[in-house]
Short mmCIF file of C-alpha atoms in Angstrom, two decimals:
data_model
loop_
_atom_site.label_atom_id
_atom_site.label_comp_id
_atom_site.label_asym_id
_atom_site.label_seq_id
_atom_site.Cartn_x
_atom_site.Cartn_y
_atom_site.Cartn_z
CA UNK A 148 88.38 30.41 -65.57
CA UNK A 149 88.31 33.74 -63.82
CA UNK A 150 84.50 33.59 -63.67
CA UNK A 151 84.62 30.04 -62.31
CA UNK A 152 87.18 31.03 -59.65
CA UNK A 153 85.07 34.00 -58.59
CA UNK A 154 82.02 31.79 -58.27
CA UNK A 155 84.03 29.36 -56.15
CA UNK A 156 85.11 32.14 -53.80
CA UNK A 157 81.54 33.40 -53.49
CA UNK A 158 80.29 29.87 -52.79
CA UNK A 159 82.96 29.39 -50.13
CA UNK A 160 81.95 32.67 -48.44
CA UNK A 161 78.31 31.57 -48.39
CA UNK A 162 79.28 28.24 -46.86
CA UNK A 163 81.40 29.97 -44.22
CA UNK A 164 78.53 32.33 -43.45
CA UNK A 165 76.15 29.40 -43.07
CA UNK A 166 78.62 27.70 -40.76
CA UNK A 167 78.89 30.83 -38.63
CA UNK A 168 75.10 31.16 -38.48
CA UNK A 169 74.82 27.47 -37.47
CA UNK A 170 77.42 27.87 -34.70
CA UNK A 171 75.73 31.07 -33.52
CA UNK A 172 72.44 29.18 -33.36
CA UNK A 173 74.01 26.42 -31.26
CA UNK A 174 75.51 29.04 -28.94
CA UNK A 175 72.17 30.82 -28.51
CA UNK A 176 70.44 27.52 -27.83
CA UNK A 177 72.99 26.69 -25.15
CA UNK A 178 72.47 30.13 -23.59
CA UNK A 179 68.72 29.58 -23.69
CA UNK A 180 69.16 26.20 -21.97
CA UNK A 181 71.24 27.83 -19.27
CA UNK A 182 68.62 30.52 -18.72
CA UNK A 183 65.79 28.00 -18.38
CA UNK A 184 67.71 25.96 -15.78
CA UNK A 185 67.32 26.71 -12.09
CA UNK A 186 69.80 29.48 -11.09
CA UNK A 187 71.35 27.73 -8.10
CA UNK A 188 73.26 29.88 -5.63
CA UNK A 189 75.45 27.90 -3.24
CA UNK A 190 76.59 29.82 -0.17
CA UNK A 191 76.54 29.69 3.64
CA UNK A 192 74.87 31.57 6.48
CA UNK A 193 77.10 32.70 9.31
CA UNK A 194 75.18 31.63 12.40
CA UNK A 195 75.87 34.20 15.18
CA UNK A 196 75.43 31.71 18.02
CA UNK A 197 77.70 29.07 16.50
CA UNK A 198 80.02 31.63 14.96
CA UNK A 199 80.14 29.11 12.16
CA UNK A 200 78.51 28.74 8.77
CA UNK A 201 75.49 26.69 7.69
CA UNK A 202 75.90 25.72 4.01
CA UNK A 203 72.85 25.94 1.78
CA UNK A 204 71.80 26.33 -1.83
CA UNK A 205 68.90 28.42 -3.09
CA UNK A 206 67.26 28.53 -6.50
CA UNK A 207 64.78 31.38 -6.71
CA UNK A 208 62.75 32.99 -9.48
CA UNK A 209 63.13 36.66 -10.47
CA UNK A 210 60.21 37.37 -8.18
CA UNK A 211 60.34 35.33 -4.97
CA UNK A 212 57.78 32.55 -5.37
CA UNK A 213 54.97 31.95 -2.91
CA UNK A 214 55.65 28.25 -3.50
CA UNK A 215 58.66 26.87 -1.69
CA UNK A 216 60.41 23.50 -1.34
CA UNK A 217 62.77 23.02 1.61
CA UNK A 218 65.03 19.99 1.19
CA UNK A 219 66.86 18.27 4.06
CA UNK A 220 69.50 15.84 2.73
CA UNK A 221 70.65 12.59 4.36
CA UNK A 222 73.60 12.35 6.70
CA UNK A 223 75.13 9.03 5.68
CA UNK A 224 74.30 9.13 1.96
CA UNK A 225 75.66 11.78 -0.40
CA UNK A 226 73.09 13.15 -2.86
CA UNK A 227 73.36 15.77 -5.58
CA UNK A 228 69.74 16.90 -5.64
CA UNK A 229 70.54 20.14 -7.51
CA UNK A 230 71.92 18.10 -10.43
CA UNK A 231 68.79 16.00 -10.93
CA UNK A 232 66.03 16.42 -13.49
CA UNK A 233 63.55 16.35 -10.59
CA UNK A 234 65.12 19.52 -9.16
CA UNK A 235 64.79 21.30 -12.52
CA UNK A 236 61.19 20.17 -13.00
CA UNK A 237 60.18 21.35 -9.52
CA UNK A 238 61.73 24.74 -10.27
CA UNK A 239 59.87 24.89 -13.61
CA UNK A 240 56.64 24.17 -11.71
CA UNK A 241 57.12 27.54 -10.00
CA UNK A 242 58.85 26.58 -6.76
CA UNK A 243 61.84 28.24 -5.17
CA UNK A 244 64.10 25.52 -3.72
CA UNK A 245 66.12 25.76 -0.51
CA UNK A 246 68.52 22.91 0.36
CA UNK A 247 69.94 23.03 3.89
CA UNK A 248 73.20 21.19 4.56
CA UNK A 249 75.14 20.40 7.73
CA UNK A 250 78.34 22.33 8.45
CA UNK A 251 81.27 20.18 7.33
CA UNK A 252 83.01 18.55 10.31
CA UNK A 253 86.52 19.60 9.33
CA UNK A 254 88.97 22.43 9.75
CA UNK A 255 89.30 24.76 12.74
CA UNK A 256 85.74 24.19 13.96
CA UNK A 257 85.90 20.38 13.85
CA UNK A 258 85.25 19.70 17.56
CA UNK A 259 82.60 22.36 18.02
CA UNK A 260 80.80 21.11 14.93
CA UNK A 261 80.89 17.49 16.09
CA UNK A 262 79.66 18.36 19.59
CA UNK A 263 76.70 20.23 18.09
CA UNK A 264 75.83 17.45 15.67
CA UNK A 265 72.65 16.36 17.39
CA UNK A 266 69.02 16.58 16.41
CA UNK A 267 68.00 19.60 18.47
CA UNK A 268 70.90 21.66 17.19
CA UNK A 269 70.39 20.59 13.58
CA UNK A 270 66.71 21.53 13.76
CA UNK A 271 67.64 24.87 15.33
CA UNK A 272 70.24 25.54 12.62
CA UNK A 273 67.66 24.89 9.91
CA UNK A 274 65.09 27.07 11.65
CA UNK A 275 67.58 29.91 12.10
CA UNK A 276 68.50 29.79 8.42
CA UNK A 277 64.86 29.74 7.29
CA UNK A 278 64.02 32.70 9.56
CA UNK A 279 67.07 34.62 8.33
CA UNK A 280 66.20 34.10 4.65
CA UNK A 281 62.61 35.18 5.27
CA UNK A 282 63.76 38.29 7.08
CA UNK A 283 66.02 39.07 4.11
CA UNK A 284 63.01 38.42 1.81
CA UNK A 285 64.97 35.79 -0.09
CA UNK A 286 62.21 33.23 0.45
CA UNK A 287 58.50 33.81 0.95
CA UNK A 288 56.26 33.20 3.97
CA UNK A 289 54.97 30.97 2.12
CA UNK A 290 51.55 30.45 0.67
CA UNK A 291 52.37 26.83 -0.13
CA UNK A 292 55.46 25.03 1.15
CA UNK A 293 56.67 21.45 0.88
CA UNK A 294 59.31 20.00 3.19
CA UNK A 295 61.21 16.98 1.81
CA UNK A 296 63.82 14.93 3.66
CA UNK A 297 65.88 11.81 3.00
CA UNK A 298 66.99 9.45 5.79
CA UNK A 299 68.18 11.54 8.75
CA UNK A 300 66.87 14.69 7.07
CA UNK A 301 63.38 13.19 7.15
CA UNK A 302 63.53 12.77 10.93
CA UNK A 303 63.74 16.57 11.29
CA UNK A 304 60.56 17.24 9.32
CA UNK A 305 57.88 17.21 12.08
CA UNK A 306 59.91 19.60 14.24
CA UNK A 307 60.07 22.13 11.39
CA UNK A 308 56.54 21.85 9.99
CA UNK A 309 54.55 23.81 12.56
CA UNK A 310 56.69 26.96 12.58
CA UNK A 311 57.16 27.28 8.83
CA UNK A 312 53.70 27.13 7.24
CA UNK A 313 54.38 23.68 5.81
CA UNK A 314 51.27 22.00 4.45
CA UNK A 315 52.92 18.97 2.80
CA UNK A 316 55.82 16.77 3.91
CA UNK A 317 57.66 14.10 1.91
CA UNK A 318 59.62 11.47 3.84
CA UNK A 319 62.07 9.30 1.87
CA UNK A 320 63.68 6.14 3.34
CA UNK A 321 62.81 6.94 6.95
CA UNK A 322 60.75 5.20 9.65
CA UNK A 323 58.43 6.39 12.43
CA UNK A 324 61.16 5.51 14.95
CA UNK A 325 64.87 6.23 14.36
CA UNK A 326 67.70 5.17 12.11
CA UNK A 327 69.62 3.99 15.16
CA UNK A 328 66.80 1.58 16.01
CA UNK A 329 67.06 0.19 12.47
CA UNK A 330 70.79 -0.37 12.98
CA UNK A 331 70.03 -2.09 16.31
CA UNK A 332 67.67 -4.46 14.53
CA UNK A 333 70.50 -5.57 12.25
CA UNK A 334 73.07 -5.81 15.04
CA UNK A 335 70.73 -7.86 17.25
CA UNK A 336 69.61 -10.25 14.50
CA UNK A 337 66.06 -8.91 14.21
CA UNK A 338 66.84 -8.15 10.56
CA UNK A 339 68.82 -10.69 8.55
CA UNK A 340 72.54 -10.01 8.02
CA UNK A 341 72.21 -10.47 4.25
CA UNK A 342 74.46 -9.30 1.41
CA UNK A 343 72.64 -5.98 0.96
CA UNK A 344 72.94 -5.08 4.65
CA UNK A 345 76.57 -6.19 4.80
CA UNK A 346 77.33 -3.87 1.87
CA UNK A 347 75.37 -1.01 3.46
CA UNK A 348 77.25 -1.29 6.75
CA UNK A 349 80.57 -1.60 4.93
CA UNK A 350 79.89 1.39 2.67
CA UNK A 351 78.50 3.70 5.37
CA UNK A 352 80.56 2.72 8.43
CA UNK A 353 83.61 0.89 7.13
CA UNK A 354 82.68 -2.27 9.07
CA UNK A 355 82.52 -5.68 7.39
CA UNK A 356 81.95 -7.93 10.40
CA UNK A 357 78.60 -8.43 12.15
CA UNK A 358 80.41 -9.04 15.45
CA UNK A 359 82.28 -5.72 15.20
CA UNK A 360 79.13 -3.90 14.05
CA UNK A 361 77.17 -5.28 17.01
CA UNK A 362 79.82 -4.02 19.43
CA UNK A 363 79.97 -0.60 17.77
CA UNK A 364 76.20 -0.22 17.97
CA UNK A 365 76.21 -1.21 21.66
CA UNK A 366 79.03 1.28 22.32
CA UNK A 367 76.83 4.16 21.17
CA UNK A 368 74.80 3.87 24.38
CA UNK A 369 77.66 2.77 26.64
CA UNK A 370 80.50 5.16 25.81
CA UNK A 371 80.94 8.88 26.38
CA UNK A 372 79.19 11.02 23.79
CA UNK A 373 82.52 12.71 23.04
CA UNK A 374 83.91 9.49 21.61
CA UNK A 375 83.22 8.25 18.09
CA UNK A 376 82.03 4.70 17.91
CA UNK A 377 79.88 4.40 14.80
CA UNK A 378 81.25 5.81 11.60
CA UNK A 379 82.19 9.47 11.80
CA UNK A 380 79.27 10.44 14.04
CA UNK A 381 79.23 11.14 17.75
CA UNK A 382 77.12 9.02 20.05
CA UNK A 383 75.16 12.17 20.88
CA UNK A 384 74.17 12.38 17.24
CA UNK A 385 72.61 8.91 17.13
CA UNK A 386 71.03 9.05 20.58
CA UNK A 387 69.46 12.49 20.09
CA UNK A 388 67.44 11.13 17.15
CA UNK A 389 66.68 7.97 19.09
CA UNK A 390 65.71 9.47 22.47
CA UNK A 391 62.47 10.97 21.15
CA UNK A 392 61.06 8.90 18.33
CA UNK A 393 59.86 11.02 15.47
CA UNK A 394 56.36 9.63 15.97
CA UNK A 395 55.99 11.66 19.20
CA UNK A 396 56.11 14.88 17.15
CA UNK A 397 54.64 13.35 14.04
CA UNK A 398 51.31 12.37 15.57
CA UNK A 399 50.65 16.05 16.43
CA UNK A 400 51.67 17.33 12.99
CA UNK A 401 48.86 18.58 10.71
CA UNK A 402 49.03 18.62 6.93
CA UNK A 403 49.61 16.00 4.27
CA UNK A 404 52.35 13.43 4.91
CA UNK A 405 53.73 11.41 2.00
CA UNK A 406 56.03 8.46 2.78
CA UNK A 407 58.29 6.86 0.16
CA UNK A 408 60.04 3.59 0.96
CA UNK A 409 62.32 1.27 -0.98
CA UNK A 410 61.43 -2.35 -0.31
CA UNK A 411 65.09 -3.37 -0.78
CA UNK A 412 66.53 -0.46 1.22
CA UNK A 413 68.67 -2.22 3.86
CA UNK A 414 66.92 -0.51 6.80
CA UNK A 415 63.34 -0.95 5.53
CA UNK A 416 60.92 -3.05 7.59
CA UNK A 417 57.37 -3.63 6.37
CA UNK A 418 55.99 -3.46 9.92
CA UNK A 419 57.04 0.22 10.09
CA UNK A 420 54.72 0.98 7.19
CA UNK A 421 51.90 -0.97 8.82
CA UNK A 422 52.39 1.01 12.01
CA UNK A 423 52.37 4.32 10.11
CA UNK A 424 49.06 3.51 8.47
CA UNK A 425 47.51 2.86 11.87
CA UNK A 426 49.08 5.98 13.36
CA UNK A 427 47.80 8.20 10.55
CA UNK A 428 44.24 7.09 11.24
CA UNK A 429 44.46 8.60 14.74
CA UNK A 430 45.62 12.04 13.54
CA UNK A 431 43.33 15.05 13.10
CA UNK A 432 43.70 17.71 10.39
CA UNK A 433 46.10 15.42 8.58
CA UNK A 434 46.28 12.87 5.79
CA UNK A 435 48.80 10.24 4.78
CA UNK A 436 49.92 8.54 1.58
CA UNK A 437 52.50 5.81 1.00
CA UNK A 438 54.61 4.52 -1.86
CA UNK A 439 56.88 1.46 -1.87
CA UNK A 440 59.49 1.35 -4.64
CA UNK A 441 62.17 -1.17 -5.55
CA UNK A 442 65.69 -1.03 -6.95
CA UNK A 443 67.48 0.97 -4.24
CA UNK A 444 70.98 1.97 -5.40
CA UNK A 445 72.02 4.63 -2.88
CA UNK A 446 70.21 7.40 -4.77
CA UNK A 447 71.57 6.68 -8.21
CA UNK A 448 70.31 8.40 -11.35
CA UNK A 449 67.76 5.58 -11.71
CA UNK A 450 66.50 6.17 -8.16
CA UNK A 451 66.03 9.88 -8.84
CA UNK A 452 64.07 9.04 -12.00
CA UNK A 453 61.80 6.80 -9.91
CA UNK A 454 61.35 9.56 -7.36
CA UNK A 455 60.53 12.04 -10.12
CA UNK A 456 57.66 9.82 -11.26
CA UNK A 457 56.04 9.67 -7.82
CA UNK A 458 56.98 13.10 -6.38
CA UNK A 459 56.55 15.54 -9.25
CA UNK A 460 52.72 15.24 -9.37
CA UNK A 461 52.61 16.78 -5.86
CA UNK A 462 54.24 19.91 -7.19
CA UNK A 463 52.36 20.18 -10.46
CA UNK A 464 49.00 19.88 -8.70
CA UNK A 465 49.66 23.15 -6.86
CA UNK A 466 51.37 25.10 -9.67
#
């Protein structure tokens, strides 16, 4: 009996040791997974002119990469690009990733932030941040850079390409004109007031009546820019993107331009794509490509998986 008991104790110790080894292995695997993920640093740059901060996130390799992605997010949609598999795969392909966000319109600087929420200022904020990070050697010059924007972020792309060594641009759910023009089309009946557009207007602007939406859209051009008439944005915000259509800058922009549309995106119009194709034929030192997807769900996980399929090859080709 004593021998049997001793054997049992020895067996139990071995089993405990195996369990500890197994748990240690799981722990090391989890650490390894953490190490292979993009090390995202979320912070803000204190802009001297604004005396306010510009939020951004930066994932960089141990040695600053000569390959850089600059991402400009949308204004009326909320996206978590850093949490997507696409973000991780782009980082694994050798790219540092800079995401530039708008200062939150809240707190002590609410009114100054809202008054500066127009295209020229947003472009300048992004340029100031990029220049600052380059001066601090946190991002490279770069040998190869891609600029990617969604919705309103995409309308800033041509203004930033020339000064930042950008050779490739990716536009997602944008048009060669302006988002405000797309909203006008709905308000004026040039695009059908269907269920998808009703939901879009309700979700983004809190308006569920076409009559009210039409009046709000008209008010953008008729009321003082200090008043809010469409969602939480100033009139200046909408009109600054509308006053100079993106195509005025775009047609002078060299490099490769890749456009991604969703056929069922509430602001999509097929004639915009047709116009782009014609416009790209008139450009020199430039090329254009186009992709039309389906299944728009306000940048759901499924949408990001679709985007990964069509965007990732652009990054792997250069890595």
